[in-house]
Amino acid sequence: MDSEEAKAKAQGLIDEVAKQAEQVFSHFIEGSEVSAINRLNAGELHQPSAAMKQVLTMASSLNRFTRGVFDPAILPLAQFYKQQGAGADESEAKRLAAFSKWSSFQISEEGVKKSNAEAQMDLCGLAKGWAIDEMSRKLKEAGFPASFVDWGGDIKVTGQHPAGRNWTAAILEPPAEAESLPEDGAEKKYLLHAELRDGQSIATSGDYLQVLAPGLSHILDPKTGGPVKITGDTCASASVVTNSCMLADALATAAMASGSVKGGRTLLDNFRNAGLKDPVMDYLLYSRQGPRVCRLVEPGLEKKELREDRLGRHEEAHVVIVGGGLAGISAAIEAANARARVTILEKEPDMGGNSAKATSGINACGTRVQKTSGVEDDGRFFERDTHVSGKGGESDINCVTMLSTKSADAIHWLMDEMGVPLTALSQLGGHSKKRTHRAPPRADGTPVPIGYTIMAHARAAATNMPGIEVKTSCTMKRLMHKVLPDGQREVTGVEYEDSTGTLQKLECDAVVLTTGGFGFDHSESSYMQKYRPDLVGVPTTNGSFANGDGIKFGEEIGANLIDMDKVQLHPTAFIDPKDPGNHTKYLGPEALRGSGGILLDQKGRRFVNELDLRSVVSAKILEHCDPYKMPDGTEYRPWSWCVLNEEAQEKFGKPMLSFYKDQVGLFEAAEGTKGLAELIGCDEATIVETLKEYAAAVDTKICQKTNKVVFPSRVCETDKSFIIARITPCIHYCMGGLVISSGAEVLTSASCGTLGKRQKIRRLFAAGECTGGVHGGNRLGGNSLLECVVFGRLAGERAATINQPKEALLNDAQWHPVKLREVRATDEKYGQNTAVYRFELHGANQKTGLEVGRFISIQGELDGDTLTGYYSPISRPDDHGIIDILCRTDERGGPIVNLLTSLQPGSSCMMQGMGGVKLVGHPEGGWCYNGRRVRKISLLCGGTGLAPAVQISRAFFNMLAREPGQEPAVGEGGVKIVYAAETSQDLAFVQWFDQLTNKRFPGLLSYYLVLNKPPRGWTQGIGFVDQDVIRQRLWFPPADDHVLVMCGPPIFEKIMCGNLAKMGYPRDQYYSFADDN
């Protein structure tokens, strides 16, 4: 149709819906359906129309879920206040409030009744949302692929903007006075331009839209029964994004009725649950006082403005990425986006690697796809499943948390930036939730190979980015590096052989290794021969390029390795009867079992839960099944049959099965149980019995024999169409590799330090299968592609930001954005309800610039409030790229704890360097305070003041480790600590101090503990720290080579300052954080 015809058709549809909305829902029209309901006598029944029933159902659900906060039955009370204003008669208001509530209406399948004849409902807000949803639906059904429906600021969109981008909706900043609106032509201020994706809606409710009387909102407070009083603290506007405009409108109203920004946020967060049909996708709440602006923040996502600030500071870097699989390309794109010049070295003629061969899909929790599909999943379940799968190996808790926290962002990045349609979900073995994302089948039903598809999109994106150069058929030969004066290693570039066989040297600012595992290499010098000689000769799904070279080159310059003996066998690699001994085999996708395929032994019996962990299924095949008989009569690998009935074939996708069956010849067809028995070579009676048992298990939802509880398909003895294939476990993935941090930095053992702390090889990063410590003993299916994206992107950005103009970040008394990397629970190390928060500095080689003893300030926003807290770092001044702070995580930590506990890895806040004791190096070695060389440190601590003591003690003993000549004789120097606490539960750190001193410096650290509530059998101090304790347990009398540092709550330090003054301590001999002069 032409444009005029299309316009007329669209207008007709819109007018039709608008007229219907008016006739059904407008209480201003006497003949409307809602007016008829409002005129009902008590007990009288009304049969609602389909549209009315839909809206009433929504209203009832929301009234129940919000516990009465959302209530559209307020019309009598609202009209009363509008007529009477602020001076309304309280007794009449109380009488009206008794029935101006949703409970006055009884809504059932029978119809609508009222318990009070005066009860009336106002459905105008819901009706507007309903109408917008209807208009949008009808336009789409009429063939309009994209639409932007706006009615009074409530909006629903489909498709994309004509410019090829997502739609945007502007959210108006409320006027200073609730009763005033911007005049026509006056400049309008906006809080946000919200991005809306296909099918999303946004609705805004504000106290400036209408008022019942001056200072009284049109929204009623369910707690008081009266209008919400408009103040600077109450919510002035609420904007909500969901898929349903009707729901968005209702929730925006409910958020306003909650009163404060915090109350609105608490209510809306309850509607983010993926178990809901239309969960909240975004929201923005605003109050005038401050003003406060509260926006939904997805876990682990950095605020856009802070990210732009952080990434706008570094100088350009040249980053070399070795390996062109998904990890390498993810790193390259992220590095290029961070303004780096990128060179990718790929040993094969084309990029792709094993990533292109992946078939299972890619895992994530908390994604838009899961929410739309009603799958309730979060990091607790995902991390638990990953750790369960990884038992027997070293799954680094912080790496697993990073994998989980950044998983949704990884999926959305692939979808939004790479254009990969990851909208299909499945549940693989070992998973408690549907979280494996794939592309949906093509229009003809042909499955989309997910690894190949992701790599095709990623390759196209990388090759079209101006900052990325790709060199193929180039094989790395070694990592170029140098040893720094402090003993640490720093990578300077790579040496590689180009496509002509010429050896080349390529200097750069940082290297990212994404070279894959060692699953193919069975040579005499291979890692497989060294760590798993029992698997030498076992077939593999890996390409010949998987020889572990990146791991070897990292190990050559000192990188630590982990879990090198942990090699995953995939249970379903196809045995090709035409070439059964081929070393490289086709992988039988996880979806064969995920679609309902069952495994049978050579006698036709099931023997395993097909959806158990890969390691379990593989072990059962090797333990239970017979070896394959080769054509020459010799025995090969144990194997089993994989059987799919018609239902399982349909779910997997017959077009893809056609490839395996007709083109490659790996499946054979069988007609009924007789044909199945003939192909397997067993008795038909056994097959019938096996399938009967399985069908019964499907019906009862549990197989008592194998503990299987998820049954994708019902395979039974009456099925007529089967296809079967021969499968055997084969080498699929290597869990071991280079040890990395949760920031993708390659780690090595520290050259010095009191506790053997790991340190990184500077300018070297890694991601993907060449790393270890993420998957533990057995990788969870679907986690490999996710690992490539998450850690590839982390490595790319960290490498790109390596060149910082400032060597130190926090020494300029300015606020700087910092990103949280990890949170470590330290209840057993430092005391109950404590945790160490590790933040990243802007560059991996950057230092804080803070002297020992200085503290920092952290600042961030929560519920529109700016919260600030002060902490002493427990990391050392010479640590690169990170800063660690030790925090209490209970109410004793103060309001800032609410901010810290709201952060997840990847979140950001602001940080500023502050004052402190400032212990610095002396030109002749050792420490200096206020120009005096000091060898004796007294730490007088109480309550929350543990962190400075930890920092100073660690730094002191690290200095002695680096400068052996500075070690004092026992009794002539060292650290003495007095720590006052409430109970013994606060004393877990004592073991850490014991370890610190006993390991290398016995006699140079002592501590004395004072408890207000000691346990029975206590042998140290009781009550409070007095002058005698100071004299006896700390360095005394004062001396020029001594400094006393107080660490604790201000009231504690004030009392201790008084004690020291009475004892004659010179003021320059002690330092108090609370009295920093």
Tab-separated table of C-alpha atoms in Angstrom, residues 539-749:
chain	number	residue	atom	x	y	z
A	539	PRO	CA	40.297	-39.213	20.050
A	540	THR	CA	39.417	-35.534	20.234
A	541	THR	CA	37.001	-32.981	18.842
A	542	ASN	CA	39.778	-30.358	18.776
A	543	GLY	CA	41.457	-29.027	15.682
A	544	SER	CA	45.167	-29.682	15.089
A	545	PHE	CA	45.924	-26.103	16.173
A	546	ALA	CA	45.074	-26.952	19.822
A	547	ASN	CA	48.655	-27.700	20.888
A	548	GLY	CA	49.002	-25.550	24.031
A	549	ASP	CA	51.658	-23.227	22.584
A	550	GLY	CA	50.387	-20.106	24.360
A	551	ILE	CA	50.484	-21.938	27.693
A	552	LYS	CA	54.060	-23.049	26.997
A	553	PHE	CA	55.252	-19.563	26.129
A	554	GLY	CA	53.640	-18.192	29.283
A	555	GLU	CA	55.211	-20.887	31.425
A	556	GLU	CA	58.627	-20.129	29.891
A	557	ILE	CA	58.584	-16.623	31.392
A	558	GLY	CA	57.348	-17.728	34.807
A	559	ALA	CA	53.564	-17.931	34.546
A	560	ASN	CA	51.916	-20.318	37.001
A	561	LEU	CA	49.850	-23.225	35.690
A	562	ILE	CA	46.845	-24.837	37.334
A	563	ASP	CA	44.643	-27.949	36.870
A	564	MET	CA	46.753	-29.211	33.971
A	565	ASP	CA	45.604	-32.778	34.628
A	566	LYS	CA	41.945	-31.794	34.324
A	567	VAL	CA	40.958	-32.777	30.776
A	568	GLN	CA	37.277	-33.032	29.914
A	569	LEU	CA	35.923	-35.950	27.968
A	570	HIS	CA	32.778	-35.114	26.049
A	571	PRO	CA	30.474	-38.144	26.273
A	572	THR	CA	29.036	-37.953	22.772
A	573	ALA	CA	31.599	-37.899	19.995
A	574	PHE	CA	30.344	-39.799	16.949
A	575	ILE	CA	32.034	-43.005	15.864
A	576	ASP	CA	31.887	-43.095	12.092
A	577	PRO	CA	31.441	-46.809	11.176
A	578	LYS	CA	33.224	-46.087	7.890
A	579	ASP	CA	36.330	-44.753	9.724
A	580	PRO	CA	35.984	-45.690	13.417
A	581	GLY	CA	39.638	-45.076	14.329
A	582	ASN	CA	39.894	-41.462	13.115
A	583	HIS	CA	41.642	-39.362	15.785
A	584	THR	CA	39.463	-36.285	15.191
A	585	LYS	CA	35.747	-36.898	15.558
A	586	TYR	CA	32.518	-35.033	14.947
A	587	LEU	CA	31.073	-33.770	18.210
A	588	GLY	CA	27.591	-35.035	19.012
A	589	PRO	CA	26.008	-31.809	20.244
A	590	GLU	CA	24.838	-31.527	23.848
A	591	ALA	CA	21.405	-30.847	22.377
A	592	LEU	CA	21.098	-34.505	21.319
A	593	ARG	CA	20.594	-35.376	24.969
A	594	GLY	CA	19.073	-31.979	25.778
A	595	SER	CA	16.318	-32.673	23.233
A	596	GLY	CA	15.491	-36.041	24.749
A	597	GLY	CA	18.012	-38.496	23.301
A	598	ILE	CA	18.716	-41.498	25.531
A	599	LEU	CA	21.850	-43.655	25.814
A	600	LEU	CA	21.715	-47.438	25.614
A	601	ASP	CA	24.429	-50.035	26.083
A	602	GLN	CA	25.062	-52.958	23.734
A	603	LYS	CA	22.304	-54.961	25.461
A	604	GLY	CA	19.715	-52.223	24.982
A	605	ARG	CA	19.672	-50.933	28.573
A	606	ARG	CA	19.881	-47.395	29.958
A	607	PHE	CA	22.683	-46.868	32.446
A	608	VAL	CA	22.992	-43.136	33.166
A	609	ASN	CA	21.087	-39.878	33.604
A	610	GLU	CA	21.718	-38.476	30.140
A	611	LEU	CA	21.551	-34.893	31.476
A	612	ASP	CA	24.107	-35.392	34.236
A	613	LEU	CA	27.484	-33.656	34.094
A	614	ARG	CA	29.669	-34.485	31.104
A	615	SER	CA	32.236	-36.052	33.400
A	616	VAL	CA	29.613	-38.334	34.948
A	617	VAL	CA	28.109	-39.440	31.625
A	618	SER	CA	31.563	-40.063	30.164
A	619	ALA	CA	32.645	-42.095	33.191
A	620	LYS	CA	29.486	-44.222	33.026
A	621	ILE	CA	30.064	-45.045	29.350
A	622	LEU	CA	33.674	-46.043	30.013
A	623	GLU	CA	32.646	-48.098	33.038
A	624	HIS	CA	29.472	-49.737	31.745
A	625	CYS	CA	29.757	-50.205	27.967
A	626	ASP	CA	31.695	-52.610	25.780
A	627	PRO	CA	34.702	-51.660	23.636
A	628	TYR	CA	34.025	-51.034	19.943
A	629	LYS	CA	35.052	-53.919	17.708
A	630	MET	CA	37.292	-52.669	14.904
A	631	PRO	CA	37.129	-54.187	11.406
A	632	ASP	CA	40.357	-56.108	12.071
A	633	GLY	CA	38.887	-57.601	15.254
A	634	THR	CA	40.832	-55.457	17.719
A	635	GLU	CA	39.084	-53.570	20.505
A	636	TYR	CA	38.709	-49.783	20.400
A	637	ARG	CA	37.128	-47.337	22.872
A	638	PRO	CA	34.034	-48.160	25.017
A	639	TRP	CA	30.932	-46.778	23.327
A	640	SER	CA	27.152	-46.585	23.550
A	641	TRP	CA	24.110	-45.999	21.368
A	642	CYS	CA	22.422	-42.586	21.234
A	643	VAL	CA	18.723	-43.030	20.467
A	644	LEU	CA	16.230	-40.341	19.425
A	645	ASN	CA	12.530	-40.885	18.888
A	646	GLU	CA	10.329	-38.694	16.667
A	647	GLU	CA	9.702	-36.104	19.419
A	648	ALA	CA	13.407	-35.763	20.219
A	649	GLN	CA	14.208	-35.488	16.506
A	650	GLU	CA	11.709	-32.651	16.103
A	651	LYS	CA	13.103	-30.805	19.142
A	652	PHE	CA	16.687	-31.164	17.973
A	653	GLY	CA	15.804	-30.176	14.424
A	654	LYS	CA	15.416	-32.625	11.569
A	655	PRO	CA	17.306	-30.470	9.051
A	656	MET	CA	20.417	-30.596	11.262
A	657	LEU	CA	19.944	-34.301	11.886
A	658	SER	CA	19.797	-34.712	8.122
A	659	PHE	CA	23.368	-33.411	7.949
A	660	TYR	CA	24.606	-35.987	10.463
A	661	LYS	CA	22.467	-38.798	9.020
A	662	ASP	CA	22.349	-38.287	5.263
A	663	GLN	CA	25.474	-36.267	4.494
A	664	VAL	CA	27.954	-37.725	6.983
A	665	GLY	CA	26.342	-41.095	7.615
A	666	LEU	CA	26.522	-41.110	11.398
A	667	PHE	CA	22.864	-41.937	12.181
A	668	GLU	CA	20.803	-44.906	11.051
A	669	ALA	CA	17.009	-45.169	11.013
A	670	ALA	CA	15.057	-47.890	12.806
A	671	GLU	CA	11.356	-48.759	12.549
A	672	GLY	CA	9.805	-49.531	15.933
A	673	THR	CA	11.346	-51.564	18.730
A	674	LYS	CA	11.972	-54.507	16.412
A	675	GLY	CA	14.074	-52.452	14.022
A	676	LEU	CA	15.843	-50.803	16.967
A	677	ALA	CA	16.743	-54.194	18.465
A	678	GLU	CA	18.013	-55.453	15.126
A	679	LEU	CA	20.354	-52.469	14.683
A	680	ILE	CA	21.628	-52.670	18.258
A	681	GLY	CA	21.938	-56.437	18.132
A	682	CYS	CA	19.979	-57.214	21.281
A	683	ASP	CA	16.661	-58.822	22.242
A	684	GLU	CA	13.560	-56.811	21.378
A	685	ALA	CA	12.118	-57.715	24.791
A	686	THR	CA	14.969	-55.851	26.465
A	687	ILE	CA	14.313	-52.750	24.337
A	688	VAL	CA	10.586	-52.870	25.141
A	689	GLU	CA	11.283	-53.228	28.868
A	690	THR	CA	13.844	-50.371	28.787
A	691	LEU	CA	11.496	-47.983	26.995
A	692	LYS	CA	8.531	-48.903	29.195
A	693	GLU	CA	10.604	-48.103	32.284
A	694	TYR	CA	11.679	-44.799	30.784
A	695	ALA	CA	8.127	-43.783	29.833
A	696	ALA	CA	6.992	-44.550	33.383
A	697	ALA	CA	9.831	-42.383	34.729
A	698	VAL	CA	8.738	-39.538	32.443
A	699	ASP	CA	5.181	-39.811	33.767
A	700	THR	CA	6.296	-39.799	37.422
A	701	LYS	CA	8.960	-37.133	36.721
A	702	ILE	CA	11.787	-39.176	38.237
A	703	CYS	CA	13.889	-42.151	37.159
A	704	GLN	CA	14.666	-44.109	40.316
A	705	LYS	CA	17.462	-45.949	38.525
A	706	THR	CA	19.480	-42.878	37.441
A	707	ASN	CA	17.878	-40.036	39.472
A	708	LYS	CA	16.950	-38.222	36.255
A	709	VAL	CA	14.251	-35.580	36.837
A	710	VAL	CA	14.293	-33.549	33.599
A	711	PHE	CA	12.735	-35.311	30.586
A	712	PRO	CA	12.783	-33.242	27.387
A	713	SER	CA	10.966	-35.973	25.393
A	714	ARG	CA	8.821	-39.003	26.213
A	715	VAL	CA	10.530	-42.002	24.625
A	716	CYS	CA	8.365	-45.120	24.894
A	717	GLU	CA	7.925	-48.630	23.525
A	718	THR	CA	5.117	-47.596	21.151
A	719	ASP	CA	7.294	-45.121	19.214
A	720	LYS	CA	7.576	-46.041	15.554
A	721	SER	CA	10.452	-43.883	14.297
A	722	PHE	CA	13.942	-43.959	15.807
A	723	ILE	CA	17.372	-42.874	14.671
A	724	ILE	CA	20.502	-44.127	16.431
A	725	ALA	CA	24.210	-43.347	16.368
A	726	ARG	CA	27.349	-44.768	17.936
A	727	ILE	CA	29.009	-42.405	20.415
A	728	THR	CA	32.114	-42.520	22.600
A	729	PRO	CA	33.757	-40.128	25.073
A	730	CYS	CA	36.602	-38.127	23.582
A	731	ILE	CA	38.908	-35.279	24.574
A	732	HIS	CA	36.937	-32.084	24.258
A	733	TYR	CA	38.285	-29.398	26.583
A	734	CYS	CA	41.286	-28.682	28.820
A	735	MET	CA	40.310	-27.048	32.110
A	736	GLY	CA	43.932	-26.331	33.032
A	737	GLY	CA	46.172	-23.549	31.820
A	738	LEU	CA	47.665	-20.225	32.818
A	739	VAL	CA	46.601	-18.905	36.206
A	740	ILE	CA	44.761	-15.611	35.802
A	741	SER	CA	43.202	-13.105	38.144
A	742	SER	CA	39.534	-12.208	37.863
A	743	GLY	CA	40.792	-9.271	35.800
A	744	ALA	CA	42.388	-11.629	33.200
A	745	GLU	CA	45.963	-10.842	34.282
A	746	VAL	CA	48.465	-13.719	33.994
A	747	LEU	CA	49.889	-14.530	37.432
A	748	THR	CA	53.189	-15.808	38.770
A	749	SER	CA	54.604	-16.396	42.246
